[in-house]
Amino acid sequence: MNTQSNDEIDLIEILKKILNFKKLVIYISGLFIFIGIAVALLSPVKFTSSTVFIPQKQEGATSSLSGVASLVGINLGSASYGGDIPTSMYPQIGESPKFKRLLLDKSIDSKKNITLKQFLVEHYNIKEDNKPNISKLYMTELEEECFLILSKIISINVNKKDGFVTINSIMPIAEYSAVVTKLSREILQNIIIENKIETARQNLNFSKNQLSEKKLEFDEIQSKLAYYSDSNLNTVNSFIINEKDKLEAEFQIISAVVTELSKQVEQAKLQVTKDTPVFSTIKEVIIPNKRTSPKRTQLVIIFGFIGFVISCLFIYIKDPIKKFFNEIN
């Protein structure tokens, strides 16, 4: 009971002491509230926009295509070209120079025809570097500063448990925040798609080139056979028959090669489609209506509370401090 009584007395004494210096408390708290208002008004306004998507697995996606293709003699098989980029690597792609260069060159305001690079240079007062970039292996000073700003503006986060990917962008203008988020998602997905189908696309281009060459040979031998047949229509001897048989045999071989290459081209096209990753957008990009920061009311309350605590501490310790210095003197 005595302990509780002493605690109550001490608390009452503290409250009395604070009330005796209430003007000082109000003055210090008011000063901190004024500082909080100034900070809240002078802090740059920022808007955050986000999007969420998830990569879809495509195992067995072309099983129906395989059945249809087998009817025309095309064997799709189970070969898979290229390699999947794991979702854990998506943030590293977002930090890559390729990603950032593509994003910086994109227009974020079609009416004013402003690219993201132009906006960053103007808004953050970046000194433009007139030196040309002679190689993609080198990074100019302008690019370096823009890359650092992009690292703060854009964030790519991966949920390892569920596999979905979140892209956030923080910009001083709400519309630009939404545009940058959407562009970031598109560029990221395009890089992933290009990496995945690169081998299949190379195989397709090779098959197309081979088919084009063989078609030229096919047309040439077909014209040659037709001309030879018309020229020797009424002539019959062993030499002419042998030459015609040779041309027809060559025509049959080229025709078979063209047919086989056509199958390979169609197979390669189907393989490109099969290897192309599919992304499902869970949360579409929208223009934010409310700013992310500064939270002005919260800032003012926090600064006011800090001022009140500091004033109370000052009142509580000022007498012991004064006494300590008097003893020293």
mmCIF file of C-alpha atoms in Angstrom:
data_model
loop_
_atom_site.group_PDB
_atom_site.id
_atom_site.type_symbol
_atom_site.label_atom_id
_atom_site.label_comp_id
_atom_site.label_asym_id
_atom_site.label_seq_id
_atom_site.Cartn_x
_atom_site.Cartn_y
_atom_site.Cartn_z
ATOM 1 C CA MET A 1 0.000 0.000 0.000
ATOM 2 C CA ASN A 2 2.871 2.367 0.810
ATOM 3 C CA THR A 3 4.462 1.694 -2.603
ATOM 4 C CA GLN A 4 1.226 2.463 -4.435
ATOM 5 C CA SER A 5 0.816 5.628 -2.350
ATOM 6 C CA ASN A 6 4.359 6.789 -3.203
ATOM 7 C CA ASP A 7 3.767 6.078 -6.911
ATOM 8 C CA GLU A 8 0.544 8.083 -6.867
ATOM 9 C CA ILE A 9 2.262 10.965 -5.077
ATOM 10 C CA ASP A 10 5.137 10.963 -7.573
ATOM 11 C CA LEU A 11 2.755 10.966 -10.528
ATOM 12 C CA ILE A 12 0.725 13.791 -9.057
ATOM 13 C CA GLU A 13 3.891 15.774 -8.408
ATOM 14 C CA ILE A 14 4.980 15.301 -12.011
ATOM 15 C CA LEU A 15 1.607 16.440 -13.319
ATOM 16 C CA LYS A 16 1.668 19.467 -11.023
ATOM 17 C CA LYS A 17 5.137 20.339 -12.225
ATOM 18 C CA ILE A 18 4.038 20.099 -15.876
ATOM 19 C CA LEU A 19 0.963 22.255 -15.151
ATOM 20 C CA ASN A 20 3.128 24.858 -13.450
ATOM 21 C CA PHE A 21 5.149 25.158 -16.646
ATOM 22 C CA LYS A 22 2.233 24.690 -19.058
ATOM 23 C CA LYS A 23 3.185 27.812 -21.007
ATOM 24 C CA LEU A 24 6.611 26.331 -21.693
ATOM 25 C CA VAL A 25 5.001 23.031 -22.727
ATOM 26 C CA ILE A 26 2.615 24.836 -25.061
ATOM 27 C CA TYR A 27 5.431 26.949 -26.498
ATOM 28 C CA ILE A 28 7.763 23.989 -27.226
ATOM 29 C CA SER A 29 4.926 21.791 -28.515
ATOM 30 C CA GLY A 30 3.673 24.639 -30.698
ATOM 31 C CA LEU A 31 7.189 25.159 -32.075
ATOM 32 C CA PHE A 32 7.463 21.488 -33.024
ATOM 33 C CA ILE A 33 3.965 21.553 -34.557
ATOM 34 C CA PHE A 34 5.054 24.523 -36.679
ATOM 35 C CA ILE A 35 8.175 22.579 -37.749
ATOM 36 C CA GLY A 36 5.946 19.591 -38.574
ATOM 37 C CA ILE A 37 3.677 21.778 -40.715
ATOM 38 C CA ALA A 38 6.689 23.200 -42.559
ATOM 39 C CA VAL A 39 8.122 19.715 -43.179
ATOM 40 C CA ALA A 40 4.732 18.448 -44.347
ATOM 41 C CA LEU A 41 4.282 21.321 -46.786
ATOM 42 C CA LEU A 42 7.838 21.314 -48.112
ATOM 43 C CA SER A 43 8.207 17.542 -48.516
ATOM 44 C CA PRO A 44 7.895 16.411 -52.141
ATOM 45 C CA VAL A 45 4.563 14.841 -53.071
ATOM 46 C CA LYS A 46 4.804 11.227 -54.192
ATOM 47 C CA PHE A 47 2.256 8.863 -55.729
ATOM 48 C CA THR A 48 2.591 5.089 -55.797
ATOM 49 C CA SER A 49 1.091 2.835 -58.437
ATOM 50 C CA SER A 50 1.368 -0.955 -58.496
ATOM 51 C CA THR A 51 0.525 -3.997 -60.562
ATOM 52 C CA VAL A 52 0.559 -7.705 -59.773
ATOM 53 C CA PHE A 53 0.959 -10.570 -62.249
ATOM 54 C CA ILE A 54 1.827 -14.239 -62.148
ATOM 55 C CA PRO A 55 3.646 -16.350 -64.784
ATOM 56 C CA GLN A 56 1.538 -19.247 -66.034
ATOM 57 C CA LYS A 57 2.940 -22.728 -66.532
ATOM 58 C CA GLN A 58 2.430 -24.013 -70.088
ATOM 59 C CA GLU A 59 3.048 -27.710 -69.644
ATOM 60 C CA GLY A 60 0.852 -29.607 -72.028
ATOM 61 C CA ALA A 61 -0.401 -26.394 -73.590
ATOM 62 C CA THR A 62 0.114 -27.720 -77.102
ATOM 63 C CA SER A 63 -1.188 -31.253 -76.622
ATOM 64 C CA SER A 64 -4.191 -30.509 -78.825
ATOM 65 C CA LEU A 65 -1.909 -28.903 -81.413
ATOM 66 C CA SER A 66 0.248 -32.024 -81.420
ATOM 67 C CA GLY A 67 -2.755 -34.166 -82.259
ATOM 68 C CA VAL A 68 -3.782 -31.921 -85.134
ATOM 69 C CA ALA A 69 -0.217 -31.613 -86.397
ATOM 70 C CA SER A 70 0.256 -35.394 -86.419
ATOM 71 C CA LEU A 71 -2.598 -35.682 -88.933
ATOM 72 C CA VAL A 72 -0.553 -33.757 -91.480
ATOM 73 C CA GLY A 73 2.667 -35.578 -90.715
ATOM 74 C CA ILE A 74 4.237 -33.111 -88.266
ATOM 75 C CA ASN A 75 5.759 -34.528 -85.113
ATOM 76 C CA LEU A 76 6.012 -31.842 -82.480
ATOM 77 C CA GLY A 77 7.645 -34.135 -79.951
ATOM 78 C CA SER A 78 8.409 -32.948 -76.454
ATOM 79 C CA ALA A 79 11.464 -30.828 -77.167
ATOM 80 C CA SER A 80 11.661 -27.530 -75.340
ATOM 81 C CA TYR A 81 13.825 -24.680 -76.564
ATOM 82 C CA GLY A 82 15.319 -21.910 -74.480
ATOM 83 C CA GLY A 83 15.275 -21.709 -70.692
ATOM 84 C CA ASP A 84 12.868 -20.375 -68.113
ATOM 85 C CA ILE A 85 13.947 -17.407 -66.025
ATOM 86 C CA PRO A 86 12.939 -18.123 -62.410
ATOM 87 C CA THR A 87 10.769 -15.470 -60.777
ATOM 88 C CA SER A 88 13.486 -14.939 -58.172
ATOM 89 C CA MET A 89 15.576 -13.376 -60.964
ATOM 90 C CA TYR A 90 12.947 -10.786 -61.929
ATOM 91 C CA PRO A 91 14.294 -8.115 -59.523
ATOM 92 C CA GLN A 92 17.771 -8.581 -61.048
ATOM 93 C CA ILE A 93 16.285 -8.027 -64.511
ATOM 94 C CA GLY A 94 14.746 -4.796 -63.212
ATOM 95 C CA GLU A 95 18.211 -3.645 -62.139
ATOM 96 C CA SER A 96 19.841 -4.552 -65.447
ATOM 97 C CA PRO A 97 21.045 -1.794 -67.813
ATOM 98 C CA LYS A 98 18.973 -3.299 -70.645
ATOM 99 C CA PHE A 99 15.735 -2.948 -68.676
ATOM 100 C CA LYS A 100 16.511 0.586 -67.520
ATOM 101 C CA ARG A 101 17.625 1.807 -70.941
ATOM 102 C CA LEU A 102 14.468 0.503 -72.563
ATOM 103 C CA LEU A 103 12.360 2.156 -69.858
ATOM 104 C CA LEU A 104 14.182 5.505 -70.054
ATOM 105 C CA ASP A 105 13.521 5.732 -73.799
ATOM 106 C CA LYS A 106 9.766 5.146 -73.376
ATOM 107 C CA SER A 107 7.309 8.051 -73.637
ATOM 108 C CA ILE A 108 5.388 8.702 -70.414
ATOM 109 C CA ASP A 109 3.356 11.642 -71.749
ATOM 110 C CA SER A 110 2.060 11.302 -75.311
ATOM 111 C CA LYS A 111 0.589 14.824 -75.330
ATOM 112 C CA LYS A 112 3.848 16.528 -74.363
ATOM 113 C CA ASN A 113 5.970 13.857 -76.046
ATOM 114 C CA ILE A 114 8.174 13.454 -72.973
ATOM 115 C CA THR A 115 10.282 10.377 -72.353
ATOM 116 C CA LEU A 116 11.074 9.142 -68.870
ATOM 117 C CA LYS A 117 14.694 10.168 -69.308
ATOM 118 C CA GLN A 118 13.697 13.736 -70.221
ATOM 119 C CA PHE A 119 11.395 13.946 -67.199
ATOM 120 C CA LEU A 120 14.072 12.702 -64.792
ATOM 121 C CA VAL A 121 16.660 15.099 -66.194
ATOM 122 C CA GLU A 122 14.290 18.059 -65.794
ATOM 123 C CA HIS A 123 12.713 17.099 -62.455
ATOM 124 C CA TYR A 124 15.902 16.089 -60.660
ATOM 125 C CA ASN A 125 18.105 18.730 -62.341
ATOM 126 C CA ILE A 126 20.499 16.165 -63.763
ATOM 127 C CA LYS A 127 23.359 17.615 -65.747
ATOM 128 C CA GLU A 128 23.103 16.331 -69.294
ATOM 129 C CA ASP A 129 26.115 14.524 -70.683
ATOM 130 C CA ASN A 130 26.771 15.387 -74.332
ATOM 131 C CA LYS A 131 29.301 12.592 -74.759
ATOM 132 C CA PRO A 132 27.930 9.900 -77.066
ATOM 133 C CA ASN A 133 27.719 6.367 -75.746
ATOM 134 C CA ILE A 134 30.056 4.500 -78.091
ATOM 135 C CA SER A 135 29.144 1.092 -76.692
ATOM 136 C CA LYS A 136 26.405 -0.532 -74.637
ATOM 137 C CA LEU A 137 29.165 -1.882 -72.408
ATOM 138 C CA TYR A 138 29.828 1.650 -71.174
ATOM 139 C CA MET A 139 27.536 3.794 -69.082
ATOM 140 C CA THR A 140 27.456 7.584 -69.391
ATOM 141 C CA GLU A 141 27.243 9.844 -66.339
ATOM 142 C CA LEU A 142 23.688 10.760 -67.300
ATOM 143 C CA GLU A 143 22.700 7.100 -67.501
ATOM 144 C CA GLU A 144 24.391 6.357 -64.201
ATOM 145 C CA GLU A 145 22.416 9.067 -62.382
ATOM 146 C CA CYS A 146 19.160 8.051 -64.078
ATOM 147 C CA PHE A 147 19.795 4.404 -63.174
ATOM 148 C CA LEU A 148 20.274 5.317 -59.503
ATOM 149 C CA ILE A 149 16.997 7.268 -59.499
ATOM 150 C CA LEU A 150 15.169 4.390 -61.210
ATOM 151 C CA SER A 151 16.392 2.027 -58.494
ATOM 152 C CA LYS A 152 14.556 4.221 -55.977
ATOM 153 C CA ILE A 153 11.489 4.805 -58.155
ATOM 154 C CA ILE A 154 10.797 1.216 -59.261
ATOM 155 C CA SER A 155 10.699 -1.894 -57.122
ATOM 156 C CA ILE A 156 10.036 -5.470 -58.249
ATOM 157 C CA ASN A 157 9.071 -7.892 -55.495
ATOM 158 C CA VAL A 158 8.429 -11.619 -55.795
ATOM 159 C CA ASN A 159 6.254 -13.655 -53.467
ATOM 160 C CA LYS A 160 8.266 -16.868 -53.238
ATOM 161 C CA LYS A 161 5.413 -18.821 -51.687
ATOM 162 C CA ASP A 162 2.650 -18.041 -54.214
ATOM 163 C CA GLY A 163 4.860 -17.006 -57.154
ATOM 164 C CA PHE A 164 3.199 -13.684 -57.987
ATOM 165 C CA VAL A 165 5.226 -10.606 -58.908
ATOM 166 C CA THR A 166 4.500 -7.056 -57.718
ATOM 167 C CA ILE A 167 5.826 -3.950 -59.466
ATOM 168 C CA ASN A 168 5.628 -0.578 -57.706
ATOM 169 C CA SER A 169 6.642 2.835 -58.966
ATOM 170 C CA ILE A 170 6.812 6.079 -57.003
ATOM 171 C CA MET A 171 6.530 9.308 -58.992
ATOM 172 C CA PRO A 172 5.697 12.951 -58.211
ATOM 173 C CA ILE A 173 2.797 12.848 -60.712
ATOM 174 C CA ALA A 174 -0.011 10.310 -60.353
ATOM 175 C CA GLU A 175 -0.450 9.693 -64.102
ATOM 176 C CA TYR A 176 3.276 9.184 -64.612
ATOM 177 C CA SER A 177 3.362 6.699 -61.745
ATOM 178 C CA ALA A 178 0.728 4.528 -63.448
ATOM 179 C CA VAL A 179 2.397 4.810 -66.872
ATOM 180 C CA VAL A 180 5.843 3.879 -65.544
ATOM 181 C CA THR A 181 4.385 0.878 -63.697
ATOM 182 C CA LYS A 182 2.660 -0.388 -66.826
ATOM 183 C CA LEU A 183 5.734 0.149 -68.999
ATOM 184 C CA SER A 184 7.930 -1.634 -66.445
ATOM 185 C CA ARG A 185 5.638 -4.654 -66.498
ATOM 186 C CA GLU A 186 5.577 -4.779 -70.309
ATOM 187 C CA ILE A 187 9.360 -4.436 -70.651
ATOM 188 C CA LEU A 188 10.008 -7.055 -67.962
ATOM 189 C CA GLN A 189 7.646 -9.532 -69.611
ATOM 190 C CA ASN A 190 9.105 -8.872 -73.077
ATOM 191 C CA ILE A 191 12.637 -9.550 -71.821
ATOM 192 C CA ILE A 192 11.473 -12.817 -70.253
ATOM 193 C CA ILE A 193 9.665 -13.829 -73.460
ATOM 194 C CA GLU A 194 12.671 -12.974 -75.652
ATOM 195 C CA ASN A 195 14.977 -15.040 -73.473
ATOM 196 C CA LYS A 196 12.600 -18.004 -73.449
ATOM 197 C CA ILE A 197 11.893 -18.184 -77.192
ATOM 198 C CA GLU A 198 15.338 -17.116 -78.440
ATOM 199 C CA THR A 199 16.431 -20.627 -79.414
ATOM 200 C CA ALA A 200 13.052 -21.500 -80.914
ATOM 201 C CA ARG A 201 13.064 -18.257 -82.910
ATOM 202 C CA GLN A 202 16.562 -18.956 -84.232
ATOM 203 C CA ASN A 203 15.427 -22.424 -85.275
ATOM 204 C CA LEU A 204 12.408 -20.893 -87.032
ATOM 205 C CA ASN A 205 14.535 -18.334 -88.896
ATOM 206 C CA PHE A 206 16.963 -21.057 -89.962
ATOM 207 C CA SER A 207 14.124 -23.243 -91.274
ATOM 208 C CA LYS A 208 12.607 -20.292 -93.146
ATOM 209 C CA ASN A 209 15.917 -19.448 -94.805
ATOM 210 C CA GLN A 210 16.435 -23.061 -95.846
ATOM 211 C CA LEU A 211 12.899 -23.219 -97.222
ATOM 212 C CA SER A 212 13.388 -20.004 -99.225
ATOM 213 C CA GLU A 213 16.582 -21.345 -100.805
ATOM 214 C CA LYS A 214 15.021 -24.682 -101.696
ATOM 215 C CA LYS A 215 11.946 -22.996 -103.142
ATOM 216 C CA LEU A 216 14.183 -21.095 -105.539
ATOM 217 C CA GLU A 217 15.762 -24.381 -106.604
ATOM 218 C CA PHE A 218 12.297 -25.939 -106.864
ATOM 219 C CA ASP A 219 11.024 -23.153 -109.114
ATOM 220 C CA GLU A 220 14.160 -23.340 -111.229
ATOM 221 C CA ILE A 221 14.014 -27.112 -111.792
ATOM 222 C CA GLN A 222 10.245 -26.951 -112.373
ATOM 223 C CA SER A 223 10.695 -24.325 -115.082
ATOM 224 C CA LYS A 224 13.582 -26.264 -116.582
ATOM 225 C CA LEU A 225 11.534 -29.496 -116.695
ATOM 226 C CA ALA A 226 8.537 -27.745 -118.266
ATOM 227 C CA TYR A 227 10.712 -26.066 -120.906
ATOM 228 C CA TYR A 228 12.507 -29.322 -121.721
ATOM 229 C CA SER A 229 9.212 -31.216 -122.047
ATOM 230 C CA ASP A 230 7.702 -28.579 -124.336
ATOM 231 C CA SER A 231 10.853 -28.365 -126.467
ATOM 232 C CA ASN A 232 10.979 -32.121 -127.083
ATOM 233 C CA LEU A 233 7.276 -32.789 -127.260
ATOM 234 C CA ASN A 234 7.410 -34.560 -130.665
ATOM 235 C CA THR A 235 10.919 -35.993 -130.300
ATOM 236 C CA VAL A 236 11.415 -39.455 -128.916
ATOM 237 C CA ASN A 237 14.851 -41.000 -128.372
ATOM 238 C CA SER A 238 16.825 -42.537 -125.528
ATOM 239 C CA PHE A 239 18.914 -39.442 -124.786
ATOM 240 C CA ILE A 240 15.872 -37.177 -124.405
ATOM 241 C CA ILE A 241 14.050 -39.750 -122.302
ATOM 242 C CA ASN A 242 17.071 -40.151 -120.012
ATOM 243 C CA GLU A 243 17.481 -36.373 -119.603
ATOM 244 C CA LYS A 244 13.803 -35.991 -118.860
ATOM 245 C CA ASP A 245 13.969 -38.809 -116.297
ATOM 246 C CA LYS A 246 16.929 -37.085 -114.614
ATOM 247 C CA LEU A 247 15.050 -33.786 -114.450
ATOM 248 C CA GLU A 248 11.939 -35.468 -113.075
ATOM 249 C CA ALA A 249 13.991 -37.334 -110.466
ATOM 250 C CA GLU A 250 15.692 -34.100 -109.424
ATOM 251 C CA PHE A 251 12.296 -32.393 -109.334
ATOM 252 C CA GLN A 252 10.915 -35.131 -107.071
ATOM 253 C CA ILE A 253 13.863 -34.830 -104.686
ATOM 254 C CA ILE A 254 13.596 -31.029 -104.455
ATOM 255 C CA SER A 255 9.832 -31.307 -104.065
ATOM 256 C CA ALA A 256 10.245 -33.754 -101.182
ATOM 257 C CA VAL A 257 12.853 -31.481 -99.539
ATOM 258 C CA VAL A 258 10.551 -28.445 -99.876
ATOM 259 C CA THR A 259 7.679 -30.413 -98.364
ATOM 260 C CA GLU A 260 9.828 -31.540 -95.441
ATOM 261 C CA LEU A 261 11.177 -28.026 -94.839
ATOM 262 C CA SER A 262 7.630 -26.657 -94.896
ATOM 263 C CA LYS A 263 6.750 -29.131 -92.146
ATOM 264 C CA GLN A 264 9.791 -28.022 -90.162
ATOM 265 C CA VAL A 265 8.793 -24.368 -90.508
ATOM 266 C CA GLU A 266 5.287 -25.101 -89.229
ATOM 267 C CA GLN A 267 6.753 -27.167 -86.411
ATOM 268 C CA ALA A 268 9.110 -24.315 -85.502
ATOM 269 C CA LYS A 269 6.197 -21.837 -85.493
ATOM 270 C CA LEU A 270 4.265 -24.087 -83.143
ATOM 271 C CA GLN A 271 7.353 -24.424 -80.953
ATOM 272 C CA VAL A 272 7.671 -20.620 -80.695
ATOM 273 C CA THR A 273 4.039 -20.425 -79.644
ATOM 274 C CA LYS A 274 4.552 -23.229 -77.161
ATOM 275 C CA ASP A 275 7.647 -21.654 -75.606
ATOM 276 C CA THR A 276 6.151 -18.143 -75.346
ATOM 277 C CA PRO A 277 5.445 -17.518 -71.633
ATOM 278 C CA VAL A 278 1.962 -16.420 -70.596
ATOM 279 C CA PHE A 279 1.372 -13.914 -67.793
ATOM 280 C CA SER A 280 -1.880 -13.431 -65.920
ATOM 281 C CA THR A 281 -2.422 -9.944 -64.548
ATOM 282 C CA ILE A 282 -3.977 -10.168 -61.101
ATOM 283 C CA LYS A 283 -3.990 -6.443 -60.352
ATOM 284 C CA GLU A 284 -4.164 -4.001 -63.246
ATOM 285 C CA VAL A 285 -2.475 -0.603 -63.107
ATOM 286 C CA ILE A 286 -4.649 2.336 -62.032
ATOM 287 C CA ILE A 287 -3.885 6.017 -61.516
ATOM 288 C CA PRO A 288 -3.663 6.637 -57.746
ATOM 289 C CA ASN A 289 -6.067 9.206 -56.319
ATOM 290 C CA LYS A 290 -4.257 9.727 -53.007
ATOM 291 C CA ARG A 291 -0.623 10.596 -52.487
ATOM 292 C CA THR A 292 1.617 8.126 -50.722
ATOM 293 C CA SER A 293 3.646 10.817 -49.035
ATOM 294 C CA PRO A 294 3.857 13.126 -47.267
ATOM 295 C CA LYS A 295 1.140 12.150 -44.771
ATOM 296 C CA ARG A 296 0.759 15.678 -43.518
ATOM 297 C CA THR A 297 -1.687 15.170 -40.649
ATOM 298 C CA GLN A 298 0.391 12.295 -39.334
ATOM 299 C CA LEU A 299 3.586 14.333 -39.570
ATOM 300 C CA VAL A 300 2.087 17.254 -37.633
ATOM 301 C CA ILE A 301 0.786 14.934 -34.898
ATOM 302 C CA ILE A 302 4.149 13.184 -34.604
ATOM 303 C CA PHE A 303 6.090 16.448 -34.373
ATOM 304 C CA GLY A 304 3.595 17.816 -31.823
ATOM 305 C CA PHE A 305 3.949 14.678 -29.700
ATOM 306 C CA ILE A 306 7.750 14.879 -29.894
ATOM 307 C CA GLY A 307 7.570 18.519 -28.791
ATOM 308 C CA PHE A 308 5.327 17.617 -25.863
ATOM 309 C CA VAL A 309 7.643 14.801 -24.720
ATOM 310 C CA ILE A 310 10.756 16.978 -25.026
ATOM 311 C CA SER A 311 9.121 19.803 -23.063
ATOM 312 C CA CYS A 312 8.059 17.398 -20.299
ATOM 313 C CA LEU A 313 11.537 15.902 -20.112
ATOM 314 C CA PHE A 314 13.060 19.377 -20.006
ATOM 315 C CA ILE A 315 10.782 20.391 -17.111
ATOM 316 C CA TYR A 316 11.554 17.171 -15.241
ATOM 317 C CA ILE A 317 15.361 17.289 -15.586
ATOM 318 C CA LYS A 318 16.057 21.028 -15.621
ATOM 319 C CA ASP A 319 16.230 21.327 -11.805
ATOM 320 C CA PRO A 320 18.660 18.383 -11.335
ATOM 321 C CA ILE A 321 20.838 19.715 -14.158
ATOM 322 C CA LYS A 322 20.778 23.223 -12.678
ATOM 323 C CA LYS A 323 21.678 21.828 -9.282
ATOM 324 C CA PHE A 324 24.537 19.798 -10.794
ATOM 325 C CA PHE A 325 26.106 22.828 -12.472
ATOM 326 C CA ASN A 326 25.703 24.912 -9.288
ATOM 327 C CA GLU A 327 27.608 22.270 -7.345
ATOM 328 C CA ILE A 328 30.380 22.270 -9.946
ATOM 329 C CA ASN A 329 30.649 26.072 -9.817
#
